[in-house]
Amino acid sequence: MSIVYVEVENQIELISVVIDTPQTSPYLTKGHKVNVLFKEMEVAISTQKELDVSIENKISGSIANIEIGALMSRLILETNFGEVVAIISTMSVKQLGLVVKMKVKIMVKLNEIILAP
Amino acid sequence: MIRLNLKKTLKSIGGEMVLDLELNIAKGQFVTLFGESGAGKTSTLRMLSGLLKPDMGSITVDGRTWFDSNRNINLIPQQRKVGYVFQDYALFPNMTVRQNLEYALQKYQDNSIIQELLDFAQLSELQQRKPETLSGGQKQRVALARALVQRPEILILDEPLSALDLKMRIKLQEYLLQIHKKYKLTTILVSHDIGEIVKLSDCVFEIQNGKVIKKGTASDFFGLNKTSAKFRFSGEVLKIEKEDVIYVISVLIGNEIIKVVSDRTEANELKVGDQVLVASKAFNPIIQKI
């Protein structure tokens, strides 16, 4: 098992845990390019800047678009490295009072990040 | 080991194509030839089985020469231990199932193989029927059984399942694997179905314009090993349903249907019948004893 730090667009660092090690997967070397994948449904949103929570990846962004569904809603978030789509419950959108242009923290646990060499 | 080293100028509607390829296939392997129609897959298999004569080159099987243009050796199809199954079954319509199999017997060959194959293919109860009264899957089982009558060492399957519906295809894929193992065959498949190829084959050769352009194990070949995700399968899209702001995609994996929730960015690129990779991290699934 390895914990991998991935630098994205020279700006932020994403952390992933994988079963592979540099011995089993030669791509796990410093400087090797990888794609980072995570599921839209696994993205959590917070309106608080600092949050004591065991979610390792926290990215700043702002809401570019909200599509409200009956149960779930789809948010497009602008970040320094491009757009991120988050699908969260409509309940949470209302509870947090999320609206377009609002600044938020986008959070993903490290075990949700897939690396694709 | 099968070693093919062949050159052949093929004439087609689009003009001439020079087939020039080298293939080495280890004994007991299940390999797939993959590529567009007209790339030279069927011609290669016809040359291996002796139905088409190469212009130049050689074919050796387990050290024995089947064809050598320099030494003027060219075994006739009956001397090559090859069973051939086509997409369209090619059964004799005027003969019963049993007669179709018996017709393939060689002179003086012990006919106990007929009953063995009828039993193995679960065709005993249908043995007096004519092909026209059988379903597509049953006809293909007869064609497979007939290809095995002469106890071939090499089984060639040229798109054998592409005319069948999905359910029957899955069933016959299992059956092909059973045959491959039971009769210790070296099997060469032509297929376009990625799920089928990954399920059945040890090794894939991609052929384009008469040349081998890529080879590898099935999962390496189709990029299934290219993510760190360990919980992964390949399957076929059965249904795409929009629900609220998300999409629910039903995928057939083996003979199980699973559902994957997807955002529209992925859903818009998919259509029913597409071959897909479904992957998740090894950290996510729950496991329970049943």
CSV table of C-alpha atoms in Angstrom, one decimal:
chain,number,residue,atom,x,y,z
A,1,MET,CA,0.0,0.0,0.0
A,2,SER,CA,1.2,3.5,-0.7
A,3,ILE,CA,0.1,7.0,-0.1
A,4,VAL,CA,0.7,9.1,-3.2
A,5,TYR,CA,1.0,12.9,-3.4
A,6,VAL,CA,0.0,14.2,-6.8
A,7,GLU,CA,0.8,17.8,-7.8
A,8,VAL,CA,-1.9,19.2,-10.1
A,9,GLU,CA,-1.2,22.2,-12.3
A,10,ASN,CA,1.8,23.2,-10.1
A,11,GLN,CA,-0.6,24.4,-7.5
A,12,ILE,CA,-2.4,22.0,-5.3
A,13,GLU,CA,-1.6,18.6,-4.0
A,14,LEU,CA,-4.0,15.7,-4.1
A,15,ILE,CA,-3.5,12.7,-1.9
A,16,SER,CA,-4.4,9.1,-2.8
A,17,VAL,CA,-4.1,5.8,-1.1
A,18,VAL,CA,-3.5,2.8,-3.5
A,19,ILE,CA,-2.8,-0.9,-2.9
A,20,ASP,CA,0.1,-0.7,-5.3
A,21,THR,CA,3.7,0.0,-4.3
A,22,PRO,CA,6.7,1.3,-6.4
A,23,GLN,CA,7.7,-2.4,-6.5
A,24,THR,CA,4.4,-3.7,-8.0
A,25,SER,CA,3.7,-0.6,-10.2
A,26,PRO,CA,6.7,1.0,-11.8
A,27,TYR,CA,4.7,4.2,-12.5
A,28,LEU,CA,4.8,5.1,-8.8
A,29,THR,CA,8.0,7.2,-9.2
A,30,LYS,CA,8.6,10.8,-8.5
A,31,GLY,CA,7.8,13.0,-11.5
A,32,HIS,CA,5.7,10.3,-13.4
A,33,LYS,CA,2.6,11.8,-15.0
A,34,VAL,CA,-0.7,10.4,-13.9
A,35,ASN,CA,-4.3,11.2,-14.4
A,36,VAL,CA,-6.4,11.6,-11.3
A,37,LEU,CA,-10.0,10.4,-11.3
A,38,PHE,CA,-12.7,10.6,-8.7
A,39,LYS,CA,-16.4,10.1,-8.8
A,40,GLU,CA,-18.8,13.1,-8.8
A,41,MET,CA,-20.9,11.5,-6.1
A,42,GLU,CA,-17.9,11.3,-3.7
A,43,VAL,CA,-17.3,15.0,-3.6
A,44,ALA,CA,-18.3,16.8,-0.4
A,45,ILE,CA,-18.9,20.5,-0.2
A,46,SER,CA,-18.3,22.8,2.8
A,47,THR,CA,-18.9,26.5,3.1
A,48,GLN,CA,-16.4,26.8,6.0
A,49,LYS,CA,-12.8,27.7,5.2
A,50,GLU,CA,-11.2,25.7,8.0
A,51,LEU,CA,-12.7,22.4,9.0
A,52,ASP,CA,-11.4,19.8,11.3
A,53,VAL,CA,-12.4,16.7,9.4
A,54,SER,CA,-10.6,13.6,8.2
A,55,ILE,CA,-11.0,14.3,4.6
A,56,GLU,CA,-7.5,14.7,3.2
A,57,ASN,CA,-8.2,16.5,-0.1
A,58,LYS,CA,-9.6,20.0,0.3
A,59,ILE,CA,-9.7,22.3,-2.8
A,60,SER,CA,-10.9,25.9,-2.9
A,61,GLY,CA,-13.4,26.7,-5.6
A,62,SER,CA,-16.5,28.7,-6.5
A,63,ILE,CA,-19.9,27.5,-7.7
A,64,ALA,CA,-20.3,28.1,-11.4
A,65,ASN,CA,-23.7,26.4,-11.9
A,66,ILE,CA,-26.3,24.5,-9.9
A,67,GLU,CA,-28.8,22.2,-11.4
A,68,ILE,CA,-31.4,21.4,-8.7
A,69,GLY,CA,-33.1,18.0,-9.0
A,70,ALA,CA,-35.9,16.6,-6.8
A,71,LEU,CA,-33.5,14.5,-4.7
A,72,MET,CA,-30.0,15.2,-6.0
A,73,SER,CA,-28.3,18.3,-7.4
A,74,ARG,CA,-25.4,18.8,-9.8
A,75,LEU,CA,-22.9,21.5,-9.1
A,76,ILE,CA,-20.2,22.7,-11.5
A,77,LEU,CA,-17.3,24.2,-9.5
A,78,GLU,CA,-14.5,26.3,-10.8
A,79,THR,CA,-11.1,25.6,-9.3
A,80,ASN,CA,-7.5,26.6,-10.2
A,81,PHE,CA,-7.1,23.4,-12.2
A,82,GLY,CA,-10.4,23.4,-14.0
A,83,GLU,CA,-14.0,22.4,-13.5
A,84,VAL,CA,-15.1,19.8,-11.0
A,85,VAL,CA,-18.6,18.3,-11.0
A,86,ALA,CA,-20.1,17.5,-7.6
A,87,ILE,CA,-23.4,15.6,-7.1
A,88,ILE,CA,-24.8,16.1,-3.7
A,89,SER,CA,-28.3,16.0,-2.2
A,90,THR,CA,-30.7,18.8,-2.8
A,91,MET,CA,-31.3,18.7,0.9
A,92,SER,CA,-27.6,19.7,1.5
A,93,VAL,CA,-27.8,22.4,-1.2
A,94,LYS,CA,-30.7,24.0,0.7
A,95,GLN,CA,-29.2,23.5,4.2
A,96,LEU,CA,-25.9,25.1,3.2
A,97,GLY,CA,-27.7,27.8,1.2
A,98,LEU,CA,-25.5,27.1,-1.8
A,99,VAL,CA,-25.9,29.6,-4.7
A,100,VAL,CA,-23.9,30.5,-7.8
A,101,LYS,CA,-20.6,32.4,-7.3
A,102,MET,CA,-20.3,31.3,-3.6
A,103,LYS,CA,-16.8,30.3,-2.5
A,104,VAL,CA,-16.7,26.7,-1.1
A,105,LYS,CA,-14.3,23.9,-0.1
A,106,ILE,CA,-14.4,20.8,-2.3
A,107,MET,CA,-13.5,17.7,-0.4
A,108,VAL,CA,-12.6,14.2,-1.4
A,109,LYS,CA,-11.3,11.4,0.8
A,110,LEU,CA,-8.0,9.9,-0.2
A,111,ASN,CA,-9.4,6.4,-0.8
A,112,GLU,CA,-11.7,7.8,-3.5
A,113,ILE,CA,-8.9,9.0,-5.7
A,114,ILE,CA,-7.9,6.7,-8.6
A,115,LEU,CA,-4.6,7.1,-10.4
A,116,ALA,CA,-4.3,6.3,-14.1
A,117,PRO,CA,-0.8,6.3,-15.4
B,1,MET,CA,3.7,-24.1,-30.9
B,2,ILE,CA,2.2,-22.7,-34.1
B,3,ARG,CA,4.6,-20.6,-36.2
B,4,LEU,CA,3.1,-18.8,-39.1
B,5,ASN,CA,5.2,-16.7,-41.4
B,6,LEU,CA,3.1,-15.8,-44.4
B,7,LYS,CA,3.0,-13.6,-47.4
B,8,LYS,CA,-0.1,-13.4,-49.7
B,9,THR,CA,-1.4,-10.7,-52.0
B,10,LEU,CA,-5.1,-10.5,-51.5
B,11,LYS,CA,-7.5,-9.0,-54.0
B,12,SER,CA,-10.5,-7.3,-52.6
B,13,ILE,CA,-13.1,-4.7,-53.8
B,14,GLY,CA,-10.9,-1.9,-52.5
B,15,GLY,CA,-7.9,-3.1,-54.5
B,16,GLU,CA,-4.9,-5.2,-53.5
B,17,MET,CA,-3.6,-5.8,-50.0
B,18,VAL,CA,-0.4,-7.6,-49.1
B,19,LEU,CA,-0.8,-9.8,-46.1
B,20,ASP,CA,2.6,-10.1,-44.5
B,21,LEU,CA,2.6,-11.5,-41.0
B,22,GLU,CA,4.4,-13.5,-38.4
B,23,LEU,CA,2.4,-15.2,-35.6
B,24,ASN,CA,3.7,-17.4,-32.9
B,25,ILE,CA,1.1,-19.1,-30.8
B,26,ALA,CA,2.0,-21.4,-27.9
B,27,LYS,CA,0.3,-24.8,-27.6
B,28,GLY,CA,-2.8,-24.7,-25.4
B,29,GLN,CA,-3.3,-21.0,-25.7
B,30,PHE,CA,-6.6,-19.3,-26.4
B,31,VAL,CA,-5.8,-16.4,-28.7
B,32,THR,CA,-7.9,-13.8,-30.5
B,33,LEU,CA,-7.3,-12.1,-33.8
B,34,PHE,CA,-8.8,-8.6,-33.6
B,35,GLY,CA,-9.2,-6.0,-36.2
B,36,GLU,CA,-11.4,-4.4,-38.8
B,37,SER,CA,-13.2,-6.4,-41.5
B,38,GLY,CA,-11.0,-6.9,-44.4
B,39,ALA,CA,-7.8,-6.7,-42.3
B,40,GLY,CA,-6.8,-10.2,-43.2
B,41,LYS,CA,-7.9,-12.2,-40.2
B,42,THR,CA,-10.0,-14.8,-42.0
B,43,SER,CA,-7.5,-15.1,-44.8
B,44,THR,CA,-4.8,-15.9,-42.2
B,45,LEU,CA,-7.0,-18.6,-40.7
B,46,ARG,CA,-7.8,-20.0,-44.1
B,47,MET,CA,-4.1,-20.3,-44.9
B,48,LEU,CA,-3.5,-22.1,-41.5
B,49,SER,CA,-6.3,-24.6,-42.2
B,50,GLY,CA,-5.1,-25.2,-45.8
B,51,LEU,CA,-8.1,-23.6,-47.6
B,52,LEU,CA,-6.0,-20.8,-49.1
B,53,LYS,CA,-2.4,-21.2,-50.4
B,54,PRO,CA,0.1,-18.5,-49.3
B,55,ASP,CA,2.4,-17.0,-51.9
B,56,MET,CA,5.4,-17.4,-49.7
B,57,GLY,CA,6.4,-18.4,-46.2
B,58,SER,CA,6.0,-21.3,-43.9
B,59,ILE,CA,3.6,-22.8,-41.3
B,60,THR,CA,4.9,-25.2,-38.7
B,61,VAL,CA,2.9,-26.8,-35.9
B,62,ASP,CA,4.7,-28.5,-33.0
B,63,GLY,CA,7.8,-28.8,-35.2
B,64,ARG,CA,6.0,-30.4,-38.1
B,65,THR,CA,5.9,-28.4,-41.4
B,66,TRP,CA,2.4,-27.9,-42.8
B,67,PHE,CA,3.5,-25.5,-45.5
B,68,ASP,CA,6.8,-24.3,-46.8
B,69,SER,CA,7.0,-22.5,-50.1
B,70,ASN,CA,10.8,-23.1,-50.4
B,71,ARG,CA,10.5,-26.8,-49.9
B,72,ASN,CA,7.3,-27.1,-51.8
B,73,ILE,CA,5.4,-28.6,-48.8
B,74,ASN,CA,1.7,-28.0,-48.6
B,75,LEU,CA,-0.4,-30.4,-46.6
B,76,ILE,CA,-4.0,-30.7,-47.7
B,77,PRO,CA,-6.7,-29.6,-45.2
B,78,GLN,CA,-7.5,-33.2,-44.2
B,79,GLN,CA,-3.9,-33.7,-43.1
B,80,ARG,CA,-4.0,-30.7,-40.8
B,81,LYS,CA,-5.4,-31.2,-37.4
B,82,VAL,CA,-7.7,-28.1,-37.6
B,83,GLY,CA,-11.4,-27.8,-36.7
B,84,TYR,CA,-13.1,-24.8,-38.2
B,85,VAL,CA,-16.3,-23.1,-37.0
B,86,PHE,CA,-18.0,-20.3,-39.0
B,87,GLN,CA,-20.5,-17.7,-38.0
B,88,ASP,CA,-23.2,-19.2,-40.2
B,89,TYR,CA,-22.9,-22.8,-38.9
B,90,ALA,CA,-22.5,-24.4,-42.3
B,91,LEU,CA,-24.5,-27.5,-41.4
B,92,PHE,CA,-25.9,-29.8,-44.0
B,93,PRO,CA,-29.6,-29.1,-44.0
B,94,ASN,CA,-30.7,-32.5,-45.3
B,95,MET,CA,-28.9,-34.4,-42.6
B,96,THR,CA,-29.8,-34.9,-38.9
B,97,VAL,CA,-27.6,-33.7,-36.1
B,98,ARG,CA,-26.0,-37.1,-35.8
B,99,GLN,CA,-25.4,-37.4,-39.5
B,100,ASN,CA,-23.8,-34.0,-39.6
B,101,LEU,CA,-21.3,-35.2,-37.1
B,102,GLU,CA,-20.8,-38.6,-38.7
B,103,TYR,CA,-20.1,-37.0,-42.1
B,104,ALA,CA,-17.0,-35.5,-40.5
B,105,LEU,CA,-15.6,-38.9,-39.5
B,106,GLN,CA,-12.4,-40.0,-41.3
B,107,LYS,CA,-12.2,-43.3,-43.0
B,108,TYR,CA,-11.7,-46.1,-40.4
B,109,GLN,CA,-12.1,-43.6,-37.5
B,110,ASP,CA,-13.7,-45.1,-34.4
B,111,ASN,CA,-17.2,-43.6,-34.2
B,112,SER,CA,-17.4,-43.6,-30.4
B,113,ILE,CA,-16.4,-40.0,-30.5
B,114,ILE,CA,-19.8,-39.1,-32.0
B,115,GLN,CA,-21.7,-40.2,-28.9
B,116,GLU,CA,-19.1,-38.5,-26.6
B,117,LEU,CA,-19.5,-35.2,-28.4
B,118,LEU,CA,-23.3,-35.4,-28.5
B,119,ASP,CA,-23.3,-36.0,-24.8
B,120,PHE,CA,-20.8,-33.3,-24.0
B,121,ALA,CA,-22.7,-30.8,-26.1
B,122,GLN,CA,-26.0,-32.0,-24.6
B,123,LEU,CA,-27.3,-32.8,-28.1
B,124,SER,CA,-28.2,-36.4,-27.5
B,125,GLU,CA,-31.9,-35.7,-27.4
B,126,LEU,CA,-31.7,-33.6,-30.5
B,127,GLN,CA,-29.6,-36.1,-32.5
B,128,GLN,CA,-32.4,-37.1,-34.9
B,129,ARG,CA,-33.5,-33.5,-35.6
B,130,LYS,CA,-32.7,-31.6,-38.8
B,131,PRO,CA,-30.8,-28.3,-38.4
B,132,GLU,CA,-33.8,-26.2,-39.5
B,133,THR,CA,-35.7,-27.2,-36.4
B,134,LEU,CA,-32.9,-26.0,-34.1
B,135,SER,CA,-32.3,-22.7,-32.4
B,136,GLY,CA,-29.2,-20.6,-33.3
B,137,GLY,CA,-27.4,-21.7,-30.2
B,138,GLN,CA,-28.2,-25.4,-30.8
B,139,LYS,CA,-27.0,-25.1,-34.4
B,140,GLN,CA,-23.7,-23.6,-33.2
B,141,ARG,CA,-23.3,-26.4,-30.7
B,142,VAL,CA,-23.7,-28.9,-33.5
B,143,ALA,CA,-21.2,-27.0,-35.6
B,144,LEU,CA,-18.7,-27.0,-32.7
B,145,ALA,CA,-19.2,-30.7,-32.0
B,146,ARG,CA,-18.7,-31.5,-35.7
B,147,ALA,CA,-15.5,-29.5,-35.7
B,148,LEU,CA,-14.2,-31.7,-32.9
B,149,VAL,CA,-15.0,-35.1,-34.6
B,150,GLN,CA,-11.5,-35.5,-36.1
B,151,ARG,CA,-9.9,-34.7,-32.7
B,152,PRO,CA,-8.2,-31.5,-33.9
B,153,GLU,CA,-5.4,-29.9,-32.0
B,154,ILE,CA,-6.3,-26.5,-33.3
B,155,LEU,CA,-9.8,-25.0,-33.2
B,156,ILE,CA,-10.5,-22.0,-35.3
B,157,LEU,CA,-13.6,-20.0,-34.4
B,158,ASP,CA,-14.4,-17.3,-37.0
B,159,GLU,CA,-16.9,-15.0,-35.3
B,160,PRO,CA,-18.8,-18.0,-34.0
B,161,LEU,CA,-21.2,-16.2,-31.7
B,162,SER,CA,-21.9,-12.9,-33.5
B,163,ALA,CA,-25.2,-14.1,-34.9
B,164,LEU,CA,-26.6,-15.1,-31.5
B,165,ASP,CA,-28.4,-13.1,-28.9
B,166,LEU,CA,-26.6,-11.9,-25.8
B,167,LYS,CA,-27.9,-14.6,-23.4
B,168,MET,CA,-27.0,-17.4,-25.8
B,169,ARG,CA,-23.6,-15.8,-26.5
B,170,ILE,CA,-22.7,-15.7,-22.8
B,171,LYS,CA,-23.8,-19.4,-22.4
B,172,LEU,CA,-21.7,-20.5,-25.4
B,173,GLN,CA,-18.7,-18.5,-24.3
B,174,GLU,CA,-18.6,-20.7,-21.2
B,175,TYR,CA,-19.0,-23.7,-23.4
B,176,LEU,CA,-16.1,-22.6,-25.7
B,177,LEU,CA,-13.9,-22.4,-22.6
B,178,GLN,CA,-14.9,-25.9,-21.5
B,179,ILE,CA,-14.2,-27.3,-24.9
B,180,HIS,CA,-10.8,-25.6,-25.0
B,181,LYS,CA,-9.8,-27.1,-21.7
B,182,LYS,CA,-11.3,-30.5,-22.1
B,183,TYR,CA,-9.9,-31.2,-25.5
B,184,LYS,CA,-6.6,-29.4,-24.7
B,185,LEU,CA,-6.9,-27.3,-27.8
B,186,THR,CA,-5.0,-24.4,-29.1
B,187,THR,CA,-7.9,-22.1,-30.0
B,188,ILE,CA,-7.9,-19.1,-32.4
B,189,LEU,CA,-10.8,-16.8,-32.2
B,190,VAL,CA,-11.9,-14.0,-34.5
B,191,SER,CA,-14.2,-11.6,-32.5
B,192,HIS,CA,-15.1,-7.9,-32.3
B,193,ASP,CA,-16.7,-8.3,-28.9
B,194,ILE,CA,-14.3,-6.9,-26.3
B,195,GLY,CA,-16.1,-8.4,-23.3
B,196,GLU,CA,-15.9,-11.8,-25.1
B,197,ILE,CA,-12.2,-11.4,-26.0
B,198,VAL,CA,-11.2,-10.5,-22.4
B,199,LYS,CA,-13.3,-13.3,-21.0
B,200,LEU,CA,-11.9,-16.0,-23.4
B,201,SER,CA,-8.4,-15.2,-24.5
B,202,ASP,CA,-4.9,-15.4,-23.1
B,203,CYS,CA,-3.5,-13.2,-25.8
B,204,VAL,CA,-4.7,-10.8,-28.5
B,205,PHE,CA,-3.2,-10.0,-31.9
B,206,GLU,CA,-4.4,-6.9,-33.7
B,207,ILE,CA,-4.3,-7.1,-37.4
B,208,GLN,CA,-4.5,-4.1,-39.7
B,209,ASN,CA,-3.9,-4.1,-43.5
B,210,GLY,CA,-2.5,-7.6,-43.4
B,211,LYS,CA,0.0,-6.9,-40.6
B,212,VAL,CA,0.2,-7.6,-36.9
B,213,ILE,CA,0.3,-4.1,-35.4
B,214,LYS,CA,-0.1,-4.9,-31.7
B,215,LYS,CA,-0.2,-7.9,-29.4
B,216,GLY,CA,-0.6,-8.4,-25.7
B,217,THR,CA,-2.6,-10.1,-23.0
B,218,ALA,CA,-6.3,-9.3,-23.3
B,219,SER,CA,-6.5,-7.0,-20.3
B,220,ASP,CA,-3.3,-5.2,-21.1
B,221,PHE,CA,-4.4,-4.9,-24.7
B,222,PHE,CA,-7.7,-3.1,-24.0
B,223,GLY,CA,-6.1,-0.8,-21.3
B,224,LEU,CA,-7.9,-2.5,-18.4
B,225,ASN,CA,-4.7,-2.6,-16.4
B,226,LYS,CA,-4.1,1.1,-16.8
B,227,THR,CA,-5.6,2.4,-13.6
B,228,SER,CA,-4.9,1.8,-10.0
B,229,ALA,CA,-8.5,0.8,-9.5
B,230,LYS,CA,-8.5,-2.9,-8.5
B,231,PHE,CA,-12.2,-3.6,-8.5
B,232,ARG,CA,-12.8,-3.7,-12.2
B,233,PHE,CA,-14.7,-5.6,-14.8
B,234,SER,CA,-15.5,-5.2,-18.5
B,235,GLY,CA,-19.0,-5.5,-19.7
B,236,GLU,CA,-21.7,-4.4,-22.1
B,237,VAL,CA,-24.1,-1.5,-21.6
B,238,LEU,CA,-27.7,-2.8,-21.5
B,239,LYS,CA,-29.7,0.3,-20.5
B,240,ILE,CA,-29.1,4.0,-19.8
B,241,GLU,CA,-31.8,5.7,-17.6
B,242,LYS,CA,-31.9,9.3,-16.5
B,243,GLU,CA,-33.0,9.8,-13.0
B,244,ASP,CA,-33.1,13.2,-11.4
B,245,VAL,CA,-29.7,14.9,-12.2
B,246,ILE,CA,-27.9,11.5,-12.6
B,247,TYR,CA,-27.9,8.5,-14.9
B,248,VAL,CA,-28.2,4.9,-14.0
B,249,ILE,CA,-26.3,2.6,-16.4
B,250,SER,CA,-27.0,-1.1,-16.4
B,251,VAL,CA,-24.1,-3.2,-17.4
B,252,LEU,CA,-23.9,-6.9,-18.2
B,253,ILE,CA,-20.8,-8.4,-16.6
B,254,GLY,CA,-20.5,-12.1,-17.1
B,255,ASN,CA,-24.1,-13.1,-16.5
B,256,GLU,CA,-24.8,-10.6,-13.8
B,257,ILE,CA,-26.4,-7.2,-14.4
B,258,ILE,CA,-24.9,-4.5,-12.3
B,259,LYS,CA,-25.8,-0.8,-12.1
B,260,VAL,CA,-23.5,2.2,-12.1
B,261,VAL,CA,-24.5,5.7,-11.3
B,262,SER,CA,-23.0,8.1,-13.7
B,263,ASP,CA,-22.8,11.8,-14.4
B,264,ARG,CA,-24.1,13.0,-17.8
B,265,THR,CA,-20.5,13.7,-19.1
B,266,GLU,CA,-19.9,10.0,-19.2
B,267,ALA,CA,-23.5,8.9,-19.9
B,268,ASN,CA,-23.7,11.1,-23.0
B,269,GLU,CA,-20.7,9.2,-24.5
B,270,LEU,CA,-22.3,5.8,-24.0
B,271,LYS,CA,-24.9,3.9,-25.9
B,272,VAL,CA,-26.6,0.5,-25.5
B,273,GLY,CA,-24.3,-2.2,-26.7
B,274,ASP,CA,-21.1,-0.4,-25.9
B,275,GLN,CA,-18.2,-2.3,-24.3
B,276,VAL,CA,-17.2,-0.6,-21.1
B,277,LEU,CA,-14.8,-0.8,-18.2
B,278,VAL,CA,-16.4,-0.6,-14.8
B,279,ALA,CA,-13.9,0.3,-12.0
B,280,SER,CA,-13.8,1.3,-8.5
B,281,LYS,CA,-11.1,1.3,-5.8
B,282,ALA,CA,-10.4,-1.8,-3.9
B,283,PHE,CA,-11.2,0.3,-0.8
B,284,ASN,CA,-14.9,0.7,-1.6
B,285,PRO,CA,-16.7,-2.6,-2.0
B,286,ILE,CA,-18.2,-4.4,0.9
B,287,ILE,CA,-17.6,-8.1,1.2
B,288,GLN,CA,-19.7,-10.6,3.1
B,289,LYS,CA,-19.9,-14.3,3.4
B,290,ILE,CA,-23.1,-15.8,1.9
